[in-house]
Short mmCIF file of C-alpha atoms and ligand atoms in Angstrom, two decimals:
data_model
loop_
_atom_site.label_atom_id
_atom_site.label_comp_id
_atom_site.label_asym_id
_atom_site.label_seq_id
_atom_site.Cartn_x
_atom_site.Cartn_y
_atom_site.Cartn_z
CA MET A 12 0.00 0.13 -0.06
CA ASN A 13 1.20 3.64 -0.84
CA SER A 14 1.15 5.18 2.62
CA ASN A 15 1.84 8.60 1.29
CA ALA A 16 -1.42 8.63 -0.82
CA ASN A 17 -3.34 7.40 2.41
CA THR A 18 -3.82 11.00 3.60
CA MET A 19 -3.40 14.00 1.62
CA GLU A 20 -1.24 16.25 3.26
CA THR A 21 -3.55 19.20 4.09
CA GLY A 22 -2.73 19.35 7.77
CA ALA A 23 -6.60 19.59 8.43
CA SER A 24 -8.54 16.85 10.26
CA PRO A 25 -10.22 14.15 7.83
CA LEU A 26 -14.03 14.19 7.67
CA VAL A 27 -14.17 10.33 7.64
CA THR A 28 -11.66 8.14 9.24
CA LEU A 29 -11.69 4.28 9.21
CA ARG A 30 -9.25 2.98 11.61
CA ASN A 31 -8.30 -1.03 11.47
CA VAL A 32 -12.00 -1.67 10.49
CA SER A 33 -12.85 -5.35 10.35
CA ARG A 34 -16.35 -6.57 9.94
CA ARG A 35 -17.98 -10.36 10.17
CA PHE A 36 -21.27 -11.44 9.65
CA ARG A 37 -22.32 -14.23 11.52
CA SER A 38 -24.61 -16.97 9.87
CA PRO A 39 -25.68 -20.43 10.71
CA ARG A 40 -24.02 -21.43 7.56
CA GLY A 41 -20.78 -20.07 8.69
CA ASP A 42 -19.37 -16.71 9.38
CA VAL A 43 -18.16 -14.23 6.57
CA VAL A 44 -15.25 -11.70 7.13
CA ALA A 45 -16.44 -9.09 4.88
CA LEU A 46 -13.75 -6.52 5.85
CA SER A 47 -10.21 -7.00 7.39
CA ASP A 48 -8.29 -4.25 8.96
CA VAL A 49 -9.36 -1.20 6.56
CA SER A 50 -7.90 1.96 7.30
CA PHE A 51 -8.28 5.08 5.38
CA ASP A 52 -9.03 8.83 5.62
CA VAL A 53 -11.31 10.97 3.67
CA ASN A 54 -10.81 14.74 3.55
CA GLU A 55 -13.37 17.60 3.41
CA GLY A 56 -14.01 18.23 -0.33
CA GLU A 57 -12.39 15.01 -1.67
CA PHE A 58 -14.09 12.87 -4.30
CA VAL A 59 -12.83 9.50 -3.48
CA THR A 60 -14.26 6.33 -5.37
CA VAL A 61 -13.88 2.65 -4.26
CA VAL A 62 -13.31 -0.07 -6.65
CA GLY A 63 -12.86 -3.83 -5.73
CA PRO A 64 -14.23 -7.17 -6.88
CA SER A 65 -17.86 -8.09 -6.19
CA GLY A 66 -18.57 -9.06 -2.54
CA CYS A 67 -15.43 -7.44 -1.36
CA GLY A 68 -17.04 -5.32 1.27
CA LYS A 69 -17.66 -2.07 -0.58
CA SER A 70 -21.12 -1.48 0.46
CA THR A 71 -20.33 -2.73 4.10
CA VAL A 72 -17.80 0.21 4.12
CA LEU A 73 -20.21 2.75 3.29
CA ASN A 74 -22.89 1.04 5.74
CA ILE A 75 -20.32 1.55 8.52
CA ILE A 76 -19.34 5.19 7.58
CA VAL A 77 -23.06 5.98 7.64
CA GLY A 78 -23.73 4.14 10.84
CA LEU A 79 -26.07 1.45 9.62
CA LEU A 80 -23.64 -1.27 10.39
CA GLU A 81 -21.02 -1.38 13.43
CA ALA A 82 -17.33 -2.46 12.91
CA THR A 83 -16.70 -5.91 14.66
CA SER A 84 -13.32 -4.27 15.51
CA GLY A 85 -11.63 -1.01 14.65
CA GLU A 86 -13.52 2.10 14.42
CA ALA A 87 -15.24 4.55 11.97
CA LEU A 88 -15.03 8.32 12.98
CA PHE A 89 -16.97 11.26 11.79
CA ARG A 90 -15.25 14.56 12.08
CA GLY A 91 -13.06 12.95 14.53
CA LYS A 92 -16.02 11.41 16.62
CA PRO A 93 -16.79 7.74 16.70
CA VAL A 94 -19.88 7.01 14.65
CA THR A 95 -22.61 5.68 16.83
CA GLY A 96 -26.13 5.07 15.19
CA THR A 97 -27.16 6.30 11.86
CA ASN A 98 -25.84 9.65 10.81
CA VAL A 99 -28.43 11.59 9.23
CA GLU A 100 -26.31 14.34 8.28
CA ILE A 101 -24.95 12.12 5.53
CA GLY A 102 -26.62 11.76 2.11
CA TYR A 103 -26.78 7.88 0.76
CA VAL A 104 -27.59 7.44 -2.93
CA THR A 105 -27.89 3.86 -3.89
CA GLN A 106 -29.08 1.96 -7.22
CA SER A 107 -32.50 2.18 -6.37
CA ASP A 108 -33.76 5.74 -6.43
CA ASN A 109 -36.43 5.43 -3.63
CA LEU A 110 -38.63 8.25 -4.96
CA PHE A 111 -41.97 8.41 -3.50
CA PRO A 112 -44.46 7.37 -6.37
CA TRP A 113 -47.34 9.55 -4.89
CA LYS A 114 -45.22 12.49 -4.94
CA THR A 115 -44.27 14.60 -7.79
CA ILE A 116 -40.60 15.01 -8.64
CA LEU A 117 -40.45 18.49 -7.17
CA GLU A 118 -42.16 17.28 -4.05
CA ASN A 119 -39.57 14.43 -3.76
CA VAL A 120 -36.89 17.00 -4.27
CA SER A 121 -38.17 19.20 -1.59
CA PHE A 122 -38.90 16.66 0.88
CA GLY A 123 -35.32 16.07 2.17
CA LEU A 124 -35.35 20.01 2.82
CA GLU A 125 -38.83 19.58 4.52
CA LEU A 126 -37.78 16.69 6.68
CA GLN A 127 -34.52 18.63 7.74
CA GLY A 128 -36.69 21.49 8.72
CA LEU A 129 -34.70 23.89 6.30
CA GLY A 130 -36.23 27.01 4.91
CA ALA A 131 -39.70 28.06 4.27
CA PRO A 132 -42.10 26.33 1.95
CA ALA A 133 -41.39 29.06 -0.75
CA GLU A 134 -37.71 28.90 -0.40
CA ARG A 135 -37.56 25.16 -0.46
CA ARG A 136 -39.69 25.16 -3.75
CA GLU A 137 -37.04 27.72 -5.17
CA LYS A 138 -34.25 25.67 -4.27
CA ALA A 139 -35.54 22.48 -5.55
CA LEU A 140 -36.62 24.30 -8.90
CA SER A 141 -33.25 25.60 -9.46
CA LEU A 142 -31.39 22.29 -8.74
CA MET A 143 -33.76 20.48 -11.14
CA GLU A 144 -33.29 23.06 -13.84
CA LYS A 145 -29.56 22.72 -13.40
CA VAL A 146 -29.66 18.75 -13.95
CA GLY A 147 -31.91 19.03 -16.90
CA LEU A 148 -35.24 18.23 -15.19
CA LYS A 149 -36.92 21.45 -15.85
CA GLY A 150 -40.44 20.67 -17.45
CA PHE A 151 -40.72 17.30 -15.19
CA GLU A 152 -41.40 19.04 -12.06
CA HIS A 153 -44.99 18.04 -11.82
CA HIS A 154 -44.38 14.52 -13.10
CA PHE A 155 -44.45 11.34 -10.98
CA ARG A 156 -41.60 8.81 -10.74
CA HIS A 157 -43.39 6.34 -13.19
CA GLU A 158 -43.37 9.06 -15.93
CA LEU A 159 -39.57 9.42 -15.83
CA SER A 160 -36.87 7.45 -17.37
CA GLY A 161 -34.21 5.50 -15.22
CA GLY A 162 -31.78 8.08 -16.06
CA MET A 163 -34.09 10.96 -15.10
CA ARG A 164 -34.93 9.30 -11.69
CA GLN A 165 -31.23 8.90 -10.77
CA ARG A 166 -30.92 12.61 -11.50
CA ALA A 167 -33.84 13.23 -9.51
CA ASN A 168 -32.38 11.26 -6.70
CA ILE A 169 -28.92 12.69 -6.59
CA VAL A 170 -30.52 16.36 -6.62
CA ARG A 171 -32.87 15.32 -3.71
CA THR A 172 -29.80 14.51 -1.75
CA LEU A 173 -27.82 17.49 -2.76
CA ALA A 174 -30.71 19.76 -1.87
CA TYR A 175 -29.99 19.61 1.69
CA ASP A 176 -26.62 20.31 1.16
CA PRO A 177 -24.95 17.32 3.42
CA PRO A 178 -21.46 17.41 3.83
CA LEU A 179 -20.85 13.99 2.81
CA ILE A 180 -22.63 12.19 0.15
CA LEU A 181 -22.10 8.39 -0.24
CA LEU A 182 -23.09 6.89 -3.68
CA ASP A 183 -23.33 3.05 -3.86
CA GLU A 184 -22.90 2.29 -7.53
CA PRO A 185 -25.53 4.67 -8.33
CA PHE A 186 -25.46 4.42 -12.15
CA GLY A 187 -25.18 0.70 -12.20
CA PRO A 188 -28.55 -0.31 -14.12
CA LEU A 189 -28.22 2.67 -16.59
CA ASP A 190 -27.41 2.29 -20.18
CA ALA A 191 -23.83 3.78 -21.25
CA GLN A 192 -24.79 7.15 -22.73
CA THR A 193 -26.96 8.13 -19.78
CA ARG A 194 -24.02 7.07 -17.44
CA LEU A 195 -21.87 9.32 -19.24
CA GLN A 196 -24.27 12.11 -18.98
CA LEU A 197 -24.88 11.48 -15.00
CA GLN A 198 -20.72 11.56 -14.78
CA ASP A 199 -20.69 14.62 -16.51
CA LEU A 200 -23.41 15.88 -14.02
CA LEU A 201 -21.34 14.89 -10.97
CA LEU A 202 -18.23 16.44 -12.43
CA ASN A 203 -20.11 19.74 -12.56
CA LEU A 204 -21.77 19.39 -9.23
CA ARG A 205 -18.45 18.64 -7.70
CA THR A 206 -17.04 21.95 -9.04
CA GLU A 207 -20.03 23.63 -7.84
CA HIS A 208 -19.83 21.89 -4.24
CA GLU A 209 -16.43 22.45 -3.37
CA GLU A 210 -17.09 21.77 0.10
CA THR A 211 -19.01 18.75 -0.27
CA THR A 212 -17.16 15.39 0.18
CA PHE A 213 -18.10 12.30 -1.99
CA ILE A 214 -17.37 8.56 -1.56
CA PHE A 215 -18.50 6.63 -4.79
CA ILE A 216 -18.41 2.93 -5.31
CA THR A 217 -18.44 1.72 -8.85
CA HIS A 218 -17.38 -1.46 -10.69
CA ASP A 219 -16.70 0.80 -13.86
CA LEU A 220 -12.98 1.70 -13.75
CA THR A 221 -13.04 4.56 -16.05
CA GLU A 222 -15.87 6.11 -14.16
CA ALA A 223 -13.65 5.76 -10.82
CA ILE A 224 -10.64 7.44 -12.47
CA ALA A 225 -12.69 10.11 -14.30
CA LEU A 226 -14.57 11.19 -11.14
CA ALA A 227 -11.74 10.69 -8.45
CA ASP A 228 -9.35 12.69 -6.36
CA ARG A 229 -7.99 9.38 -5.24
CA VAL A 230 -9.37 5.79 -6.03
CA VAL A 231 -9.48 3.34 -2.98
CA VAL A 232 -8.42 -0.33 -4.58
CA MET A 233 -9.80 -3.12 -2.37
CA THR A 234 -8.78 -6.78 -2.42
CA ALA A 235 -11.22 -9.53 -2.81
CA ARG A 236 -12.96 -10.65 0.47
CA PRO A 237 -12.07 -10.40 3.00
CA GLY A 238 -11.85 -6.74 1.84
CA LYS A 239 -8.46 -5.00 2.55
CA ILE A 240 -6.91 -1.69 1.16
CA ARG A 241 -4.67 -2.94 -1.71
CA GLU A 242 -3.73 0.44 -2.88
CA ILE A 243 -4.98 4.12 -2.62
CA VAL A 244 -4.22 5.62 -5.98
CA PRO A 245 -4.15 9.43 -6.42
CA VAL A 246 -5.66 10.71 -9.60
CA ASP A 247 -3.46 13.64 -10.56
CA LEU A 248 -5.43 14.60 -13.76
CA PRO A 249 -6.49 18.40 -14.01
CA ARG A 250 -9.89 19.74 -13.33
CA PRO A 251 -12.21 20.96 -14.74
CA ARG A 252 -12.29 17.34 -16.59
CA ASP A 253 -13.98 16.62 -19.87
CA ILE A 254 -16.13 13.38 -19.11
CA TYR A 255 -16.05 12.57 -22.93
CA ASN A 256 -12.24 12.99 -23.46
CA VAL A 257 -10.56 12.45 -20.11
CA HIS A 258 -9.63 8.81 -20.79
CA THR A 259 -7.52 10.08 -23.92
CA ASP A 260 -5.19 11.62 -21.41
CA PRO A 261 -2.00 9.35 -21.51
CA ARG A 262 -1.69 9.93 -17.68
CA PHE A 263 -5.21 8.45 -17.37
CA ARG A 264 -3.92 5.36 -19.20
CA GLU A 265 -1.21 4.75 -16.84
CA ILE A 266 -3.49 5.08 -13.96
CA TYR A 267 -6.11 2.74 -15.43
CA ASP A 268 -3.37 0.13 -16.24
CA ARG A 269 -1.97 0.27 -12.74
CA ILE A 270 -5.33 0.00 -11.01
CA TRP A 271 -6.42 -2.71 -13.61
CA ALA A 272 -3.45 -5.01 -12.98
CA HIS A 273 -4.40 -5.08 -9.23
CA LEU A 274 -7.99 -5.62 -10.14
CA ALA A 275 -7.32 -8.45 -12.61
CA ASP A 276 -5.10 -10.06 -10.04
CA GLU A 277 -7.68 -10.06 -7.19
CA MET A 278 -10.52 -11.42 -9.54
CA LYS A 279 -8.23 -14.33 -10.86
CA GLY A 280 -9.52 -17.50 -8.78
CA HIS A 281 -12.03 -15.75 -6.57
CA VAL A 282 -15.63 -16.46 -6.34
CA ALA A 283 -18.05 -13.48 -5.49
P1 ADP B 29 -19.62 -5.49 -2.24
O1 ADP B 29 -20.67 -4.31 -1.91
O2 ADP B 29 -18.36 -5.36 -2.41
O3 ADP B 29 -20.31 -6.36 -3.29
P2 ADP B 29 -20.88 -6.07 0.40
O4 ADP B 29 -20.18 -5.10 1.25
O5 ADP B 29 -22.46 -5.99 0.02
O6 ADP B 29 -19.92 -6.44 -0.93
O7 ADP B 29 -20.70 -7.63 1.02
C1 ADP B 29 -19.46 -8.19 1.17
C2 ADP B 29 -19.88 -9.64 2.10
O8 ADP B 29 -20.40 -9.53 3.27
C3 ADP B 29 -20.33 -10.46 0.99
O9 ADP B 29 -19.86 -11.71 0.95
C4 ADP B 29 -21.80 -10.63 1.62
O10 ADP B 29 -22.35 -11.78 1.27
C5 ADP B 29 -21.55 -10.20 3.10
N1 ADP B 29 -22.81 -9.55 3.69
C6 ADP B 29 -22.96 -8.30 3.40
N2 ADP B 29 -23.85 -8.04 4.12
C7 ADP B 29 -24.38 -8.91 5.01
C8 ADP B 29 -25.45 -9.27 6.01
N3 ADP B 29 -26.33 -8.19 6.15
N4 ADP B 29 -25.55 -10.41 6.48
C9 ADP B 29 -24.77 -11.28 6.14
N5 ADP B 29 -23.61 -11.20 5.40
C10 ADP B 29 -23.51 -10.07 4.64
MG1 MG B 30 -22.25 -3.40 -2.97
#
């Protein structure tokens, strides 16, 4: 592991710290060690992506950070304090959009603000409308979930989370079920949001290595189960990045090849 890349040398305390985190799942059919001795920091404003073979514990990492699961040993810290119970400050975006089918898209996007008791109703509406416009959902404010394409639902899902300005957004393979063109458009959207929301910290899981590098400041590469950190690779490609061309940079290729060698090695002979 490249320990120099493990913490960026900013001097500020990290937003998220995992310290020697292990997690075992007990089952009558035998225990599963999902994570083994995972340590890394994520600094405020960083965009960190996580890649690793299927079943290596990526989702478990996010669940421990947000407090839905406890570490069996080791600890997770948020702003330097141990995570105890679900942290509602953290936004969590998964593959399923979880939009309420009985609310309009505008109501869905405003709902997070309403839950957090943020702003007067007119203010919430304004904020939701402006975010929806930014992500190309103008004209669909009063539509319902079933009237939207998969890509549009995922846009709505992401802006719903962004609306209340969480300091940390976790995304677990959010573009998994989408077609290649829609994925590119949503990656573009995330790159733009990242530029506009400099303070926001992102931890993004994906099985798409091109996506992982294109979006990231650092890529956390995990081993096959039990998941450990194989390497943390800094992505020193300049920003702003053009999602449609970033992969043509020779430096991109170098980073890709280096991570791919790890992943190929991890995938050989392992059954998820
Ligand atoms: P990934 O997201 O990398 O595909 P997960 O974090 O979902 O992997 O799972 C890692 C391992 O832990 C898998 O072997 C999975 O079967 C096991 N696991 C995850 N969640 C549970 C659970 N709630 N109960 C039992 N085993 C689980
Ligand atoms: Mg997963």
